[in-house]
Coordinates of C-alpha atoms in Angstrom, one line a residue:
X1301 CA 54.4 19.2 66.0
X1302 CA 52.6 17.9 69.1
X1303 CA 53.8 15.1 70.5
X1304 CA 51.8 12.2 70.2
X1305 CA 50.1 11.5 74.0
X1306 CA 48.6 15.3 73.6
X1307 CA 47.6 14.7 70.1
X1308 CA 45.9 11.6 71.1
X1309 CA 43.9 14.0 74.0
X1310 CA 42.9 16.8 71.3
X1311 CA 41.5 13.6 68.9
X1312 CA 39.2 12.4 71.7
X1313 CA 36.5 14.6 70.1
X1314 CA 37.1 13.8 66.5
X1315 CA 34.5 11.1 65.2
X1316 CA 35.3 8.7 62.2
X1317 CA 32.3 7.5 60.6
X1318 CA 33.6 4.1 59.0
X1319 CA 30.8 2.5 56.1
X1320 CA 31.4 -0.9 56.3
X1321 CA 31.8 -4.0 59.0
X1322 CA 33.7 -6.3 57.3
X1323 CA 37.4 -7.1 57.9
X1324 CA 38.6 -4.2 56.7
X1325 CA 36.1 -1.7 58.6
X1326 CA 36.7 -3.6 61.8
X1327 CA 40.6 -3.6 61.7
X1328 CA 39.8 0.2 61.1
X1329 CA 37.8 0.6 63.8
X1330 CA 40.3 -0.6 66.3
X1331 CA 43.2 1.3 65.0
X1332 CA 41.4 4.6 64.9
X1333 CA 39.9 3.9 68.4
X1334 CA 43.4 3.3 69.9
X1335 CA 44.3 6.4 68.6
X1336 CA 41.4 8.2 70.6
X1337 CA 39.6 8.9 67.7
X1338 CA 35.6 7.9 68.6
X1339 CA 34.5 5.4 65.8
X1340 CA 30.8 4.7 64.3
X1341 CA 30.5 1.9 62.3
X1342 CA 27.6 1.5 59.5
X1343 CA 26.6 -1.7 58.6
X1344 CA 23.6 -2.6 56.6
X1345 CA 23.6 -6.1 58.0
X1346 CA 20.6 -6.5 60.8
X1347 CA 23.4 -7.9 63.6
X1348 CA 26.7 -9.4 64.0
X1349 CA 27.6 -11.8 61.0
X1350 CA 29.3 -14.8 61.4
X1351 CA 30.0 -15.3 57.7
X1352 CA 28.7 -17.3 54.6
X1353 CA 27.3 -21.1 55.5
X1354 CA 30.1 -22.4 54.1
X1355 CA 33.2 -19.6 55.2
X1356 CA 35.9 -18.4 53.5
X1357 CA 39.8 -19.2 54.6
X1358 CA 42.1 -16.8 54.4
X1359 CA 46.4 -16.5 55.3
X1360 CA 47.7 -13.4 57.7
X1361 CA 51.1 -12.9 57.5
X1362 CA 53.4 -12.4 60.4
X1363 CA 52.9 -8.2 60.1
X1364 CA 48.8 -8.5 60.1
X1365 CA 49.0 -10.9 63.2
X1366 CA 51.7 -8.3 64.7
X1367 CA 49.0 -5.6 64.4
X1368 CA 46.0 -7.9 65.1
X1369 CA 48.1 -9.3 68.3
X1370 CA 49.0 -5.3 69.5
X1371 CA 44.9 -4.4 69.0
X1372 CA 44.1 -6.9 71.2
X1373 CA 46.8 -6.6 73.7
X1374 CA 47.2 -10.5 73.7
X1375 CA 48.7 -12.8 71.2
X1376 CA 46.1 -15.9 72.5
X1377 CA 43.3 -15.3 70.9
X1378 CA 44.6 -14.8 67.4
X1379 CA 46.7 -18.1 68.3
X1380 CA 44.0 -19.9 69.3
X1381 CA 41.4 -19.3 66.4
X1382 CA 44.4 -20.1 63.8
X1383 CA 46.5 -23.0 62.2
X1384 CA 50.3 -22.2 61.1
X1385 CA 50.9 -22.4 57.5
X1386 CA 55.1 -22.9 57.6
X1387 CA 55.4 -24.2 53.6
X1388 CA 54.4 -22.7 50.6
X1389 CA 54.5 -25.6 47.8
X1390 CA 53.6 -25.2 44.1
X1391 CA 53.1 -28.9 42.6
X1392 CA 51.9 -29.8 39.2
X1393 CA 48.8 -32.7 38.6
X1394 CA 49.3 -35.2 35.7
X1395 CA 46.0 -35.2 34.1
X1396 CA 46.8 -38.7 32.9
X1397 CA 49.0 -39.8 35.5
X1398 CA 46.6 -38.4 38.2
X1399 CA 49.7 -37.9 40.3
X1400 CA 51.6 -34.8 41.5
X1401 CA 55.7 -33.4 41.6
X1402 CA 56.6 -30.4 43.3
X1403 CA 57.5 -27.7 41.6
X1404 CA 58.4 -25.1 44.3
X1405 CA 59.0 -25.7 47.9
X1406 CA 59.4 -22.5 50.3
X1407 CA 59.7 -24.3 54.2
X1408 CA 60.1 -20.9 55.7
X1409 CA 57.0 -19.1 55.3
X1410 CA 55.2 -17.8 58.5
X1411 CA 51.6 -17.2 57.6
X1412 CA 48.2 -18.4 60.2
X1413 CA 45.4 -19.9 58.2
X1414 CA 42.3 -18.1 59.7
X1415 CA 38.3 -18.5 59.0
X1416 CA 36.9 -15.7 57.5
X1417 CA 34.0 -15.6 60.5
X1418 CA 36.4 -16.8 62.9
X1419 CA 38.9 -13.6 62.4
X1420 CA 36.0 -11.8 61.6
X1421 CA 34.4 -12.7 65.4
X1422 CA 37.6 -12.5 67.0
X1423 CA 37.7 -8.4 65.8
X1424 CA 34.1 -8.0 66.9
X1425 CA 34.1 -9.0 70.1
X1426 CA 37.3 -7.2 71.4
X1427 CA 35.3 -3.9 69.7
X1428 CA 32.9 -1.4 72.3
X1429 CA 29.0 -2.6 70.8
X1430 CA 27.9 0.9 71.0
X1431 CA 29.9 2.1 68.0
X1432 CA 28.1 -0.3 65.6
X1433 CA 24.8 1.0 63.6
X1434 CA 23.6 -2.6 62.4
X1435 CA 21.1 -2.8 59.7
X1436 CA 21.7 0.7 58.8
X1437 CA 22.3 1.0 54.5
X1438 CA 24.6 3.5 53.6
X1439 CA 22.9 6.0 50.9
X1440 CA 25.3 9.0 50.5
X1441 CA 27.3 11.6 51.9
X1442 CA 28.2 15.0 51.2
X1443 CA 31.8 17.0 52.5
X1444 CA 30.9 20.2 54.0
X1445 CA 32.3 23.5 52.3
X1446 CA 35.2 23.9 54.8
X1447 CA 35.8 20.7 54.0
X1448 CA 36.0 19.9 58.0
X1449 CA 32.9 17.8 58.2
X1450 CA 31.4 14.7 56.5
X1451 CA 27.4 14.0 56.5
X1452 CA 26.4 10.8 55.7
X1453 CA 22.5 9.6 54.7
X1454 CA 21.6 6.0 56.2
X1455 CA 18.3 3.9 56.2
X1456 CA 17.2 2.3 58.9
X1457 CA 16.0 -0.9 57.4
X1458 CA 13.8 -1.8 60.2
X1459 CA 11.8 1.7 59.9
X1460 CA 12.5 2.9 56.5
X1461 CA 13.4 6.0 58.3
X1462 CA 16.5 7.9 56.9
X1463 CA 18.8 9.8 59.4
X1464 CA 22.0 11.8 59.1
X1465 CA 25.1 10.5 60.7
X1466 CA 28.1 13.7 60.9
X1467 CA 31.8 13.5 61.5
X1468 CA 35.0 14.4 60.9
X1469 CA 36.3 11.9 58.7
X1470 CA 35.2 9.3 56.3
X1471 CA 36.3 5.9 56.0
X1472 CA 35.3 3.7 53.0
X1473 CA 35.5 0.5 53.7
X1474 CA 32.9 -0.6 51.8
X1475 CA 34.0 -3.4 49.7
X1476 CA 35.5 -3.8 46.1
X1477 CA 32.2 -2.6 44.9
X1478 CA 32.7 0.7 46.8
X1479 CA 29.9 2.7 46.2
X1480 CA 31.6 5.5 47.9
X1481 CA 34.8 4.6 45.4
X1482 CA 32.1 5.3 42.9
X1483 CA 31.1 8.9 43.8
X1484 CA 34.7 9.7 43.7
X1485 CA 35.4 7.7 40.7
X1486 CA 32.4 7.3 38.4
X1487 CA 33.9 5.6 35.5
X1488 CA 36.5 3.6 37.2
X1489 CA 35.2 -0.3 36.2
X1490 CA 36.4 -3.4 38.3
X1491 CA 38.6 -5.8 35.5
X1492 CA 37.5 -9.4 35.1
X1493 CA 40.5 -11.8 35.4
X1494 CA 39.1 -13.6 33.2
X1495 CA 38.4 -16.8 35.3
X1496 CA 35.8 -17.7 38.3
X1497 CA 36.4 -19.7 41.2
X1498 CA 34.8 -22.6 43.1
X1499 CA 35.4 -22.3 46.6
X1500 CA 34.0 -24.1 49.9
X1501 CA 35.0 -25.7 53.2
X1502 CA 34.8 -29.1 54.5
X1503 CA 34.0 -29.1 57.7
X1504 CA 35.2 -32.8 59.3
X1505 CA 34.5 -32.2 62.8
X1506 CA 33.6 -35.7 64.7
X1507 CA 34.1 -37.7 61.3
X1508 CA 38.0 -37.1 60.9
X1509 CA 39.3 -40.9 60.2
X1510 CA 36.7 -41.2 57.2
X1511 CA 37.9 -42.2 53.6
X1512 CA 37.8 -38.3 52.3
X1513 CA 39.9 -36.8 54.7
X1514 CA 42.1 -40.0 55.4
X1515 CA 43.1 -40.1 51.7
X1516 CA 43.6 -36.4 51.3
X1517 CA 45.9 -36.3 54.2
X1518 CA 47.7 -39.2 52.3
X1519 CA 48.2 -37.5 49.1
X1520 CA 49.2 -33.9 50.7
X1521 CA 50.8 -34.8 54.1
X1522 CA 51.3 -31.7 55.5
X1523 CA 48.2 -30.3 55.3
X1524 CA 47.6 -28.6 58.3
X1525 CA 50.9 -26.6 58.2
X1526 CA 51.3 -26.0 54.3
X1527 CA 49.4 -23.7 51.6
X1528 CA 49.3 -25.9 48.5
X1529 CA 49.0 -24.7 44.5
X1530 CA 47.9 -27.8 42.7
X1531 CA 48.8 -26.6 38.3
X1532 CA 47.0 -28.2 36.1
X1533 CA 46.5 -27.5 32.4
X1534 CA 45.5 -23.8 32.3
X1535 CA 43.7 -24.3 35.9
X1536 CA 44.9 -24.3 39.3
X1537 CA 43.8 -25.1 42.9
X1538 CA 44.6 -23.7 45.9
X1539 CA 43.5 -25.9 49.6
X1540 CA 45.0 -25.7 53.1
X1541 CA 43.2 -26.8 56.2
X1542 CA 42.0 -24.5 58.9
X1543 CA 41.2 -24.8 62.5
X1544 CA 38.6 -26.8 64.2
X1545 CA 38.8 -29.6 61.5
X1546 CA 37.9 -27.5 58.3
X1547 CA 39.3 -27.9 55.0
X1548 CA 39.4 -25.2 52.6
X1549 CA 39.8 -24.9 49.0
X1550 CA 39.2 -22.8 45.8
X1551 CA 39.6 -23.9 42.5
X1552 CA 40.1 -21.7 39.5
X1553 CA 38.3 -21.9 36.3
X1554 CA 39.1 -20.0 33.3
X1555 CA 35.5 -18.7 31.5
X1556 CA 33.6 -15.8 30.2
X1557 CA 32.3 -13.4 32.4
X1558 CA 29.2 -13.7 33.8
X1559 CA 26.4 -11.8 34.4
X1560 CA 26.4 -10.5 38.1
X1561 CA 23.4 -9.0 39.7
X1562 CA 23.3 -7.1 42.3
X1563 CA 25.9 -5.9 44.4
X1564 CA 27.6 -9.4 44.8
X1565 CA 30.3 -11.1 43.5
X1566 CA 29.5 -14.8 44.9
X1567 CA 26.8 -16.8 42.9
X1568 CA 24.1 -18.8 43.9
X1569 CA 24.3 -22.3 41.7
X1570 CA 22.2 -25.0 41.4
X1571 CA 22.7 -28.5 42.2
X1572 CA 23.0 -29.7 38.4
X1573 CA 26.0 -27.4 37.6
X1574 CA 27.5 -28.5 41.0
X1575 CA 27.2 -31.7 39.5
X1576 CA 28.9 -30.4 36.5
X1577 CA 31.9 -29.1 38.3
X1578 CA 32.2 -32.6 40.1
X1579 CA 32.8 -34.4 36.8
X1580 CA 35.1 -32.1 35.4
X1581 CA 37.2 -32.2 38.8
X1582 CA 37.6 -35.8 38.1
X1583 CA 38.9 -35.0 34.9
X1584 CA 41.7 -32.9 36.1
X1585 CA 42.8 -33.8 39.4
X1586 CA 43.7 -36.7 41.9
X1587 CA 41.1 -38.8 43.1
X1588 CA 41.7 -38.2 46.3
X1589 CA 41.2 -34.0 46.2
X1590 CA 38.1 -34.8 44.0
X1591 CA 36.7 -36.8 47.2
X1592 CA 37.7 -33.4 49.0
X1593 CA 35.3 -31.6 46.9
X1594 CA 32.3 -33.8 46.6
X1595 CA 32.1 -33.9 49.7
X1596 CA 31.6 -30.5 50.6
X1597 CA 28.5 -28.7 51.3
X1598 CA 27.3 -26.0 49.0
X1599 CA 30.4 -25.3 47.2
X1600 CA 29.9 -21.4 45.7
X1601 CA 31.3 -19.5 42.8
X1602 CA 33.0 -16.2 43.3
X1603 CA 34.1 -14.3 40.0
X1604 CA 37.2 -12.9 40.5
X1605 CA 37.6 -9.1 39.5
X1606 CA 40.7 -6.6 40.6
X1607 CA 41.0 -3.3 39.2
X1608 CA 44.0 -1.0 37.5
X1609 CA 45.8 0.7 40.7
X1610 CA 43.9 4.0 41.2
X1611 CA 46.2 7.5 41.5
X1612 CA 44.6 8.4 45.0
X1613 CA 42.4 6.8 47.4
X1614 CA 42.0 10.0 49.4
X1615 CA 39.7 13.3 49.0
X1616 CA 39.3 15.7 51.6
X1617 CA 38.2 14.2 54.5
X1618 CA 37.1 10.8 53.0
X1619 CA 39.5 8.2 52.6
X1620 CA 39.3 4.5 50.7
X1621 CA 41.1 1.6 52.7
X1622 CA 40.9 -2.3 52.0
X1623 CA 38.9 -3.8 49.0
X1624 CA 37.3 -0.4 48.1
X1625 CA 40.8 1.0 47.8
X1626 CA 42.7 -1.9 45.8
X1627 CA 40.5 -4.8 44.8
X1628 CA 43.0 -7.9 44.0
X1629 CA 42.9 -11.2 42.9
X1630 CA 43.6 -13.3 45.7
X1631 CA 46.3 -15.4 44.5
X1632 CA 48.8 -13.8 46.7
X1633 CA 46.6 -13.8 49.8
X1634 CA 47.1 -10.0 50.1
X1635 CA 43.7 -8.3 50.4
X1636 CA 43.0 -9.0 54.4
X1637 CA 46.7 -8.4 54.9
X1638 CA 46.3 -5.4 53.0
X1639 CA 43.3 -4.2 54.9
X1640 CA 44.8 -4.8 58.4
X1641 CA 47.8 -2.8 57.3
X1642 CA 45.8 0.0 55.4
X1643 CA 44.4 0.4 58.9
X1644 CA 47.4 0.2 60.8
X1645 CA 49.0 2.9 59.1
X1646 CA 45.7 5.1 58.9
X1647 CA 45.8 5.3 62.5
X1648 CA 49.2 6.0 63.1
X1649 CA 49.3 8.7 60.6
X1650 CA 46.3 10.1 62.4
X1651 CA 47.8 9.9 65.8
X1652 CA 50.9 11.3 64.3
X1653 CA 49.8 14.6 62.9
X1654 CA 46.6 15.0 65.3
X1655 CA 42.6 15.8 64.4
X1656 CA 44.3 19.3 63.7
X1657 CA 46.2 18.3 61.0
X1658 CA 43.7 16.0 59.5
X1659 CA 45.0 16.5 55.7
X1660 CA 48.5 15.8 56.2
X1661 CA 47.5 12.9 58.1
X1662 CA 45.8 11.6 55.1
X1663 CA 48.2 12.7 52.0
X1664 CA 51.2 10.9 54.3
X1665 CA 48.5 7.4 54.5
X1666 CA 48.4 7.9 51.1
X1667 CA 51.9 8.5 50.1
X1668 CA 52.8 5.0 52.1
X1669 CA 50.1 2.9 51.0
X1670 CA 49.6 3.6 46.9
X1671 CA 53.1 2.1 46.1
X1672 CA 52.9 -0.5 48.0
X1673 CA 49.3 -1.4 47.3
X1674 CA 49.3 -1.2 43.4
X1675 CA 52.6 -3.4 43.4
X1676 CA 51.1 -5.6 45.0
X1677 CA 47.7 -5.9 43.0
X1678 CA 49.1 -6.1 39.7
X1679 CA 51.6 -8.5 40.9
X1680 CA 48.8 -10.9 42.2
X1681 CA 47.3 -10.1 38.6
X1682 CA 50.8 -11.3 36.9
X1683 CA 50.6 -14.6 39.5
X1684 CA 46.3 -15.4 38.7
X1685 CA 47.2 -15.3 34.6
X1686 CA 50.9 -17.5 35.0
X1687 CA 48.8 -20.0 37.4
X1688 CA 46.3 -19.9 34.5
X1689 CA 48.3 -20.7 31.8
X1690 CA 46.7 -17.2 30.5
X1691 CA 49.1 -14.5 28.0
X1692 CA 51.1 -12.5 28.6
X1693 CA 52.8 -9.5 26.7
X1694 CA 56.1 -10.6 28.3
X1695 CA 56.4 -14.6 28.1
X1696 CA 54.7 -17.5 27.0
X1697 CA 51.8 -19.1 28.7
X1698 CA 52.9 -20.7 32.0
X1699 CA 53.0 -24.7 31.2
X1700 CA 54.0 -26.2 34.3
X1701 CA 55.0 -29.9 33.0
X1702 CA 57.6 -28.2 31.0
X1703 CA 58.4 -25.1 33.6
X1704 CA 62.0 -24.4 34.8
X1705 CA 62.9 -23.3 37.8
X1706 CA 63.4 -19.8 36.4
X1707 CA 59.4 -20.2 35.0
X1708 CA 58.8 -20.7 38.6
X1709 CA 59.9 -17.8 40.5
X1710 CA 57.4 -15.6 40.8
X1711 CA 54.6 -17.7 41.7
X1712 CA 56.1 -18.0 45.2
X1713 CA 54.5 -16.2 48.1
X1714 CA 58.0 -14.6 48.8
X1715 CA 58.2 -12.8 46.2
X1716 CA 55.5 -10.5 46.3
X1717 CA 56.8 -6.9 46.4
X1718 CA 57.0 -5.6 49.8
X1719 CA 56.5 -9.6 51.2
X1720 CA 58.4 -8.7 54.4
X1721 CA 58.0 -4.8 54.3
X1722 CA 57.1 -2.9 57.6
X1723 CA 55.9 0.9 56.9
X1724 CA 58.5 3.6 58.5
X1725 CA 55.3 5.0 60.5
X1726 CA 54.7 1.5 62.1
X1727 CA 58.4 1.4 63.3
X1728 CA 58.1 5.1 64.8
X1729 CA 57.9 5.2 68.3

């Protein structure tokens, strides 16, 4: 086998053509271009995003900063645009009482709290413009015979004109609705957890000593370095604060699934069933998180679907990574982590086995990410339904008044399988 410096010379004409500029196609834009690999990136969006109105937060654990940090060559940045998160604590709300008790308490955990748009930014503008296609909607793609090439069809939504965009490999990253996925996997459905979530951020910049965040920082002192799980009966909440003054939280609600249309997982809602959610928050939790969430701006509603670990996520020359390859619940904040490190070991494999060897590359990314990957999703599965109070086959519904510390263990972040796991290929020199 070459070794790798020459194979990264021979992969200077190969061309990835990655459909997607989210997290996940961003993350694998940098590791394939570090390889040598030269990178186009499709994104249907007109220009750069900076995320929803109201965000999204998200937790990278020590690994995805690792990677993030190496991409960049400079820990700063990702230092900068992050808070620490050093405790994981489960607690429990008396609906009556309106007071909490712990229930777990893990002062060793090492994850950043990040924005969505800030992480999202920070990947963007360390990335070469010229490989991004912006406002160009991905319509198909066909493998060529030899199976050495991939053609994709894009619209250019500005002109309406349609233009074909060849390369060597194909890299889905194209969300949990994957219409790539599809093509591959035409009657593979996403599963409904069974519950929706309310989720915005509070941002508190230049009004930080008023009522809201003065009695939330009362109730839950150490927000600010801890990722709190408020239980309450068959509902939970999840809220840790983020940088530049930004409060985030998500708050789970068990329901029917509801109708979704278009290609979009976040609802729009109106102002009376904000209202509605309002009242019912006062029903359930302490006063003091209720303020917390009346006073956010357009709360939203994402439903939350994962899907039954697939048996490959690579054909020929096309290969799934991130949300299009495992779509998760996000209880156990593994879907960006498993993005950054789908695309960490993607471009190592490739730099490993060289442009040459383009299929090995791809079965060994495979090999290291499907165990690993499906573990994990049905484990945050396992975690959503406990947290819910929802069956299962193997014990009774979580209750956590009456929980033992034995109830407890698997709702803690540390143990996820493969929490603290580094692939063989990322240790490989």
């Amino acid at each position: 086998m070459m070794r790798r410096s020459e194979n990264k010379k021979k992969q200077l004409n190969s061309k990835a053509v990655v459909v997607g500029g989210s997290i996940a196609g961003l993350a694998c834009a940098h590791a394939l271009l570090s390889t040598g690999w030269q990178v186009v990136v499709v994104e249907k969006s007109t220009g750069p995003t900076t995320g929803s109105p109201t965000g999204a937060g998200l937790g990278l654990d020590p690994l995805s900063c690792n990677i993030i940090n190496a991409w960049l060559a400079d820990s700063a940045p990702l230092f900068n645009t992050t808070l620490p998160l050093t405790i994981d604590q489960n607690q429990v709300t008396d609906i009556d009482k309106k007071s909490s008790c712990t229930l777990t308490r893990d002062e060793k955990f090492n994850f950043r709290a990040a924005n969505w748009a800030d992480l999202h930014g920070l990947l963007l503008e360390s990335l070469p413009t010229e490989i991004f296609l912006w406002g160009h909607q991905f319509l198909s793609f066909c493998i060529s015979d030899d199976k050495n090439t991939v053609t994709l069809k894009a619209k250019i939504l500005q002109t309406g004109q349609v233009i074909d965009i060849v390369g060597d490999l194909l890299v889905a990253a194209d969300g949990c609705l994957s219409s790539i996925r599809q093509t591959f996997l035409p009657n593979h459905k996403l599963r409904y957890a069974g519950y929706c979530a309310w989720r915005g951020v509070l941002d508190f910049s230049g009004n930080g000593d008023s009522e809201t965040i003065r009695g939330i920082r009362s109730v839950y002192q150490d927000l600010g370095k801890c990722l709190y799980f408020d239980l309450g009966p068959q509902t939970h909440c999840v809220f840790y604060e983020l940088l530049n003054k930004r409060m985030n939280w998500i708050w789970y609600i068990n329901q029917p699934e509801p109708e979704i249309k278009g290609n979009s997982i976040t609802l729009k809602v109106s102002k009376e069933t904000i209202a509605q959610m309002q009242e019912e928050a006062e029903r359930i939790w302490v006063p003091e998180l209720v303020a917390l969430i009346k006073a956010t701006k357009e709360p939203f509603v994402n439903v939350i679907y994962d899907s039954d670990p697939l048996e490959q996520i690579v054909w020929n020359n096309a290969v799934l990574v991130g949300d299009a390859a495992h779509p998760s619940t996000p209880h156990c904040l593994r879907s960006t982590n498993m993005s950054i490190l789908d695309a960490a070991v993607l471009g190592k494999c490739l730099e490993k086995w060289g442009s040459e060897n383009l299929q090995s590359a791809l079965a060994e990314y495979q090999s290291a990410r499907l165990p690993v990957v499906a573990n994990q999703v049905l484990h945050s599965r396992r975690v959503g339904r406990i947290k819910q109070g929802l069956s299962l086959s193997d014990r009774h519904p979580f209750d956590p008044k009456s929980a033992t510390a034995e109830d407890c263990f698997e709702i803690q972040q540390k143990n996820v399988p493969f929490f603290s796991s580094i692939p063989d290929i990322l240790l490989s020199k």
